[in-house]
């Protein structure tokens, strides 16, 4: 069963969502399996029924995040009610609200794992790479549509621009953690939408 | 004695530079003091003569990095031989070469510490925040000059643009680690210099 089809009440879902919450706060290496199991109120045997190892858990956690981003991107970026640029803005606005609710801590769970694990573990690196590429694909589709409608600068390549937007967003989230404020995300929004993309 | 004035042959310099190298590869939490001392060929007593604790070492390491970036920025960004935009390009080109030499691993030492430590330790957060602000100041000065010479889009605010460029660079370095290629840095260069800044 893929993560995407996993019912929310299953034990596996509980382990993943509690693990996601703790790892988002403390990092992957700093989080112990026992701590996740205690939070999920699940015996150790259950963990090893679903996950071969802590690394296997980490890799499945990336799928878990990707599934979340995918469903958010599909509902917000693919809707045809608003213009593609409005959809893209609203997508980032939603994530900005989430960042504010979390007191500007945590940042991007996938970005954190990339920073912490990409150099240490090849399986993590390729898994996070795919997660980023999927995120970039969602943005690129939106930009492609905006380009056809002449709502963005025509000289921009949608794919390259999508990669740049995603990477800049990751950098803005990193900076947010050091400034402890929304400012880096607002600067991102202004520079992308009123600067780079402006036709 | 400040880090900036520390002679290269001192024991303290050796501890900091070996620590910088190992922490860049493995992260701060994953690196033990003993490992640094072994690499620096220094007895444990010397460490505690210069540093109160591992955290104190980490904070002084941020000064060590900042001093390095400062001297690089001063030599490359303040030179008056080339235009401010050419200087800025060449500054990032130098860092791109370094990233390539390191096989696209490691990324930004200050960005890594920000990601790993900002949420965990308030002293690290404020120290890294100051390091980023200094980096941004160097870029802002260059952009201010470029703006007076009408070499960049006049509607851009130099300070905000400098913050955005720095954050996007940090994000590009993060993405580089997952793609294991120079591509995200080349995309950064193209988007900033041929897109955002273009008059």
Coordinates of C-alpha atoms in Angstrom, one line a residue:
Chain A
X1 CA 0.0 0.0 0.0
X2 CA 1.5 3.4 -0.9
X3 CA 1.6 6.2 1.6
X4 CA -0.9 8.2 -0.5
X5 CA -3.6 5.5 0.0
X6 CA -2.9 4.9 3.7
X7 CA -6.0 5.5 5.9
X8 CA -5.3 8.1 8.6
X9 CA -6.2 5.8 11.5
X10 CA -3.6 3.1 10.8
X11 CA -0.7 2.5 13.1
X12 CA 1.7 3.2 10.3
X13 CA 0.2 6.6 9.6
X14 CA 0.4 7.4 13.4
X15 CA 4.1 6.4 13.5
X16 CA 4.9 8.5 10.4
X17 CA 2.9 11.6 11.5
X18 CA 4.4 11.6 15.0
X19 CA 7.9 11.0 13.6
X20 CA 7.4 13.8 11.1
X21 CA 6.4 16.2 13.9
X22 CA 9.4 15.3 16.1
X23 CA 12.0 15.2 13.3
X24 CA 10.8 18.6 12.1
X25 CA 11.7 20.0 15.5
X26 CA 14.9 18.1 16.3
X27 CA 16.3 16.8 13.0
X28 CA 16.6 13.2 11.9
X29 CA 19.9 12.2 13.6
X30 CA 18.8 13.7 16.9
X31 CA 15.5 11.8 17.0
X32 CA 15.4 8.3 18.5
X33 CA 12.9 5.6 17.4
X34 CA 11.8 5.1 21.0
X35 CA 10.8 8.7 21.2
X36 CA 8.6 8.4 18.1
X37 CA 7.0 5.2 19.4
X38 CA 6.3 6.8 22.8
X39 CA 4.6 9.7 21.0
X40 CA 2.6 7.4 18.7
X41 CA 1.8 5.1 21.6
X42 CA 2.9 2.1 19.6
X43 CA 5.0 -0.9 20.7
X44 CA 8.5 -1.4 19.2
X45 CA 7.5 -4.5 17.4
X46 CA 5.0 -2.5 15.3
X47 CA 7.8 -0.2 14.1
X48 CA 9.8 -3.1 12.7
X49 CA 6.7 -4.5 11.1
X50 CA 6.4 -1.4 8.9
X51 CA 10.0 -0.2 8.7
X52 CA 13.1 -2.2 8.2
X53 CA 15.3 0.3 10.0
X54 CA 15.5 4.0 11.0
X55 CA 16.8 4.8 7.6
X56 CA 13.9 3.0 5.9
X57 CA 11.6 5.0 8.2
X58 CA 13.3 8.2 7.0
X59 CA 12.9 7.3 3.4
X60 CA 9.2 6.5 3.8
X61 CA 8.9 9.8 5.7
X62 CA 10.1 11.6 2.6
X63 CA 7.2 9.8 0.7
X64 CA 4.9 10.9 3.4
X65 CA 5.9 14.6 3.0
X66 CA 5.8 14.3 -0.8
X67 CA 2.3 12.9 -0.7
X68 CA 1.2 15.9 1.5
X69 CA 2.9 18.5 -0.8
X70 CA 1.4 16.7 -3.9
X71 CA -2.1 16.8 -2.6
X72 CA -1.7 20.5 -1.5
X73 CA -0.2 21.4 -4.9
X74 CA -2.9 19.6 -6.8
X75 CA -5.7 21.3 -4.9
X76 CA -4.2 24.7 -5.0
X77 CA -2.1 24.9 -8.2
X78 CA -4.4 22.9 -10.5
X79 CA -7.7 24.7 -9.7
X80 CA -8.9 26.5 -12.8
X81 CA -10.9 29.2 -10.9
X82 CA -8.0 31.7 -10.5
X83 CA -5.3 32.7 -12.9
X84 CA -2.1 30.5 -12.7
X85 CA -0.2 33.4 -11.0
X86 CA -2.9 33.9 -8.4
X87 CA -2.8 30.2 -7.7
X88 CA 1.0 30.2 -7.3
X89 CA 0.8 33.2 -5.0
X90 CA -1.9 31.6 -2.9
X91 CA 0.1 28.3 -2.7
X92 CA 3.1 30.2 -1.2
X93 CA 0.7 32.3 1.0
X94 CA -0.7 29.0 2.5
X95 CA 2.8 27.9 3.3
X96 CA 3.7 31.3 4.8
X97 CA 0.7 31.0 7.1
X98 CA 1.9 27.6 8.2
X99 CA 5.4 29.0 8.9
X100 CA 3.8 31.8 10.9
X101 CA 1.7 29.4 12.9
X102 CA 4.9 27.4 13.7
X103 CA 6.6 30.5 15.1
X104 CA 9.0 30.6 12.2
X105 CA 10.6 27.4 13.4
X106 CA 11.1 24.1 11.7
X107 CA 11.3 25.4 8.1
X108 CA 10.8 22.9 5.2
X109 CA 10.8 19.3 6.4
X110 CA 12.2 18.1 3.0
X111 CA 14.8 20.9 3.0
X112 CA 15.9 20.0 6.5
X113 CA 16.4 16.4 5.5
X114 CA 18.3 17.5 2.4
X115 CA 20.6 19.6 4.4
X116 CA 21.2 17.0 7.1
X117 CA 21.2 13.8 5.0
X118 CA 22.0 14.3 1.3
X119 CA 25.8 14.2 1.9
X120 CA 25.6 11.3 4.3
X121 CA 23.3 8.8 2.6
X122 CA 22.9 8.3 -1.1
X123 CA 19.4 6.7 -0.7
X124 CA 18.2 9.9 1.1
X125 CA 19.9 12.1 -1.5
X126 CA 18.1 10.5 -4.4
X127 CA 14.8 10.4 -2.5
X128 CA 14.9 14.1 -1.6
X129 CA 16.1 14.9 -5.1
X130 CA 12.9 13.3 -6.5
X131 CA 10.7 15.1 -3.9
X132 CA 12.2 18.4 -4.9
X133 CA 11.8 17.6 -8.6
X134 CA 8.1 16.8 -8.0
X135 CA 7.6 20.1 -6.2
X136 CA 9.3 21.9 -9.1
X137 CA 7.1 20.1 -11.6
X138 CA 4.0 21.5 -10.0
X139 CA 5.4 25.0 -10.1
X140 CA 6.6 24.6 -13.7
X141 CA 3.1 23.5 -14.9
X142 CA 1.6 26.7 -13.4
X143 CA 4.3 28.9 -15.0
X144 CA 3.8 27.2 -18.4
X145 CA 0.2 28.1 -18.3
X146 CA 1.0 31.6 -17.1
X147 CA 3.4 32.0 -20.0
X148 CA 0.8 31.0 -22.6
X149 CA -1.5 33.6 -21.1
X150 CA 1.4 36.1 -21.2
X151 CA 1.1 36.7 -17.5
X152 CA 4.8 36.3 -16.9
X153 CA 7.9 37.6 -18.7
X154 CA 8.1 35.7 -22.0
X155 CA 11.9 35.2 -21.9
X156 CA 11.7 33.0 -18.8
X157 CA 12.0 29.2 -19.2
X158 CA 9.2 27.7 -17.0
X159 CA 11.2 24.7 -15.9
X160 CA 14.4 26.7 -15.0
X161 CA 12.3 29.4 -13.3
X162 CA 10.3 26.8 -11.3
X163 CA 13.6 25.3 -10.0
X164 CA 14.8 28.8 -9.1
X165 CA 11.6 29.6 -7.3
X166 CA 11.7 26.4 -5.4
X167 CA 15.3 26.8 -4.4
X168 CA 14.8 30.4 -3.4
X169 CA 11.8 29.4 -1.3
X170 CA 14.0 26.8 0.5
X171 CA 16.6 29.5 1.1
X172 CA 14.0 31.9 2.4
X173 CA 12.8 29.3 4.9
X174 CA 16.3 28.7 6.1
X175 CA 16.8 32.5 6.6
X176 CA 13.5 32.7 8.3
X177 CA 14.8 30.4 11.0
X178 CA 17.7 32.7 11.8
X179 CA 15.7 36.0 11.6
X180 CA 12.8 34.4 13.5
X181 CA 10.4 36.5 11.4
X182 CA 8.2 36.3 8.2
X183 CA 10.4 38.9 6.5
X184 CA 12.5 36.6 4.3
X185 CA 9.3 35.0 3.0
X186 CA 7.8 38.4 2.2
X187 CA 10.9 39.4 0.5
X188 CA 10.8 36.2 -1.5
X189 CA 7.2 36.9 -2.5
X190 CA 7.9 40.5 -3.6
X191 CA 11.1 39.6 -5.5
X192 CA 9.5 36.7 -7.4
X193 CA 6.1 38.1 -8.2
X194 CA 6.8 41.8 -8.5
X195 CA 10.3 41.4 -9.8
X196 CA 11.4 38.2 -11.7
X197 CA 8.0 37.1 -13.1
X198 CA 6.6 40.5 -13.9
X199 CA 5.9 40.7 -17.7
Chain B
X1 CA 42.4 38.5 20.3
X2 CA 39.7 38.3 17.6
X3 CA 39.6 35.5 15.1
X4 CA 40.4 38.0 12.3
X5 CA 43.8 38.8 13.8
X6 CA 44.7 35.2 14.7
X7 CA 48.0 34.1 13.1
X8 CA 47.5 30.9 11.0
X9 CA 50.1 28.9 12.9
X10 CA 48.4 29.1 16.3
X11 CA 46.9 26.1 18.1
X12 CA 43.6 27.9 18.2
X13 CA 43.6 28.4 14.4
X14 CA 44.4 24.7 13.9
X15 CA 41.5 23.6 16.1
X16 CA 39.1 25.9 14.3
X17 CA 40.2 25.0 10.8
X18 CA 40.2 21.3 11.4
X19 CA 36.8 21.6 13.2
X20 CA 35.5 23.6 10.2
X21 CA 36.5 20.9 7.8
X22 CA 35.0 18.0 9.8
X23 CA 31.8 19.8 10.7
X24 CA 31.3 20.9 7.1
X25 CA 31.3 17.2 6.2
X26 CA 29.4 15.7 9.1
X27 CA 27.4 18.5 10.8
X28 CA 27.8 20.0 14.2
X29 CA 25.9 17.5 16.3
X30 CA 27.6 14.6 14.6
X31 CA 31.1 15.8 15.2
X32 CA 32.9 15.0 18.5
X33 CA 35.5 17.2 20.1
X34 CA 38.0 14.3 20.3
X35 CA 37.7 13.9 16.5
X36 CA 38.6 17.5 16.0
X37 CA 41.5 17.3 18.4
X38 CA 42.9 14.2 16.8
X39 CA 42.8 15.9 13.4
X40 CA 44.4 19.0 14.8
X41 CA 47.0 17.0 16.7
X42 CA 46.2 18.9 19.9
X43 CA 45.7 17.6 23.5
X44 CA 42.3 18.0 25.1
X45 CA 43.5 20.5 27.6
X46 CA 44.3 23.0 24.8
X47 CA 40.7 22.8 23.6
X48 CA 39.4 23.9 26.9
X49 CA 42.0 26.6 27.2
X50 CA 40.5 28.3 24.1
X51 CA 36.9 27.2 24.2
X52 CA 34.6 26.9 27.2
X53 CA 32.5 24.1 25.7
X54 CA 31.5 22.6 22.4
X55 CA 28.8 25.2 22.0
X56 CA 31.4 28.0 22.6
X57 CA 33.6 26.3 19.9
X58 CA 30.6 26.3 17.5
X59 CA 29.9 30.0 18.1
X60 CA 33.6 30.9 17.6
X61 CA 33.5 28.8 14.4
X62 CA 30.8 31.0 13.0
X63 CA 33.1 34.0 13.6
X64 CA 35.9 32.1 11.9
X65 CA 33.6 31.6 8.8
X66 CA 32.4 35.2 8.9
X67 CA 36.0 36.4 8.9
X68 CA 36.7 34.3 5.9
X69 CA 33.7 35.5 4.0
X70 CA 34.4 39.1 5.0
X71 CA 37.9 39.0 3.6
X72 CA 36.8 37.3 0.4
X73 CA 33.9 39.9 0.0
X74 CA 36.3 42.8 0.7
X75 CA 38.9 41.6 -1.9
X76 CA 36.3 40.7 -4.5
X77 CA 33.4 43.0 -4.0
X78 CA 35.1 46.3 -3.1
X79 CA 37.7 46.3 -5.8
X80 CA 37.1 49.3 -8.1
X81 CA 38.6 47.8 -11.3
X82 CA 35.5 46.1 -12.5
X83 CA 31.9 47.2 -12.6
X84 CA 29.9 46.3 -9.4
X85 CA 27.8 43.8 -11.3
X86 CA 30.9 42.1 -12.7
X87 CA 32.4 42.0 -9.2
X88 CA 29.2 40.4 -7.8
X89 CA 29.2 37.8 -10.6
X90 CA 32.8 37.0 -10.0
X91 CA 32.2 36.7 -6.3
X92 CA 29.6 34.0 -6.9
X93 CA 31.7 32.4 -9.6
X94 CA 34.5 32.0 -7.1
X95 CA 32.1 30.2 -4.7
X96 CA 30.8 28.1 -7.6
X97 CA 34.3 26.9 -8.3
X98 CA 34.8 26.0 -4.7
X99 CA 31.5 24.1 -4.7
X100 CA 32.7 22.2 -7.8
X101 CA 36.0 21.4 -6.2
X102 CA 34.2 19.9 -3.2
X103 CA 32.2 17.6 -5.5
X104 CA 29.0 19.5 -4.8
X105 CA 29.0 18.4 -1.2
X106 CA 29.1 20.3 2.0
X107 CA 27.2 23.4 0.8
X108 CA 27.4 26.6 2.8
X109 CA 29.0 26.1 6.3
X110 CA 26.9 28.9 7.8
X111 CA 23.7 27.8 6.1
X112 CA 24.3 24.3 7.4
X113 CA 24.7 25.6 11.0
X114 CA 21.6 27.7 10.5
X115 CA 19.6 24.7 9.4
X116 CA 20.9 22.4 12.1
X117 CA 21.2 24.8 15.1
X118 CA 19.0 27.9 14.7
X119 CA 15.9 26.2 16.2
X120 CA 17.9 24.4 18.9
X121 CA 20.1 27.1 20.4
X122 CA 19.3 30.8 20.7
X123 CA 23.0 31.8 20.8
X124 CA 23.7 30.0 17.5
X125 CA 20.6 31.6 16.0
X126 CA 21.6 35.2 16.7
X127 CA 25.2 34.5 15.7
X128 CA 24.2 33.0 12.4
X129 CA 21.7 35.8 11.9
X130 CA 24.5 38.3 12.2
X131 CA 26.8 36.3 9.9
X132 CA 24.0 36.3 7.2
X133 CA 23.4 40.0 7.7
X134 CA 27.1 40.8 7.2
X135 CA 27.0 38.8 4.0
X136 CA 23.9 40.6 2.8
X137 CA 25.5 44.0 3.6
X138 CA 28.4 43.2 1.3
X139 CA 26.0 42.4 -1.5
X140 CA 23.8 45.4 -0.8
X141 CA 26.8 47.8 -1.1
X142 CA 27.6 46.4 -4.5
X143 CA 24.0 46.7 -5.6
X144 CA 23.7 50.3 -4.3
X145 CA 26.7 51.2 -6.4
X146 CA 25.2 49.4 -9.5
X147 CA 22.0 51.2 -9.0
X148 CA 23.7 54.6 -9.0
X149 CA 25.4 53.6 -12.3
X150 CA 22.0 52.4 -13.6
X151 CA 23.4 48.9 -14.2
X152 CA 20.4 47.2 -12.4
X153 CA 16.7 47.6 -12.5
X154 CA 15.9 50.9 -10.8
X155 CA 12.8 49.7 -9.0
X156 CA 14.8 47.3 -6.9
X157 CA 15.7 48.1 -3.3
X158 CA 19.3 47.2 -2.8
X159 CA 18.9 45.9 0.7
X160 CA 15.9 43.8 0.0
X161 CA 17.4 42.5 -3.2
X162 CA 20.7 41.6 -1.4
X163 CA 18.7 39.6 1.2
X164 CA 16.9 37.8 -1.6
X165 CA 20.1 37.1 -3.5
X166 CA 21.8 35.7 -0.4
X167 CA 18.8 33.5 0.6
X168 CA 18.4 32.2 -3.0
X169 CA 22.1 31.4 -3.1
X170 CA 21.7 29.4 0.2
X171 CA 18.7 27.6 -1.3
X172 CA 20.7 26.9 -4.5
X173 CA 23.5 25.4 -2.5
X174 CA 21.0 23.2 -0.6
X175 CA 19.5 22.0 -3.9
X176 CA 23.0 21.4 -5.3
X177 CA 23.6 18.8 -2.6
X178 CA 20.6 16.8 -3.7
X179 CA 21.2 17.1 -7.4
X180 CA 24.9 16.5 -7.0
X181 CA 25.6 19.0 -9.8
X182 CA 26.4 22.6 -10.5
X183 CA 23.1 23.1 -12.3
X184 CA 21.2 24.8 -9.4
X185 CA 24.0 27.4 -9.0
X186 CA 24.0 28.0 -12.8
X187 CA 20.2 28.5 -12.7
X188 CA 20.7 30.9 -9.8
X189 CA 23.3 32.9 -11.8
X190 CA 21.1 33.1 -14.8
X191 CA 17.9 34.1 -13.0
X192 CA 19.6 36.7 -10.9
X193 CA 21.9 38.3 -13.4
X194 CA 19.9 37.9 -16.6
X195 CA 16.5 38.0 -15.0
X196 CA 15.9 39.9 -11.8
X197 CA 18.7 42.5 -11.9
X198 CA 18.6 43.2 -15.7
X199 CA 17.8 46.9 -16.1

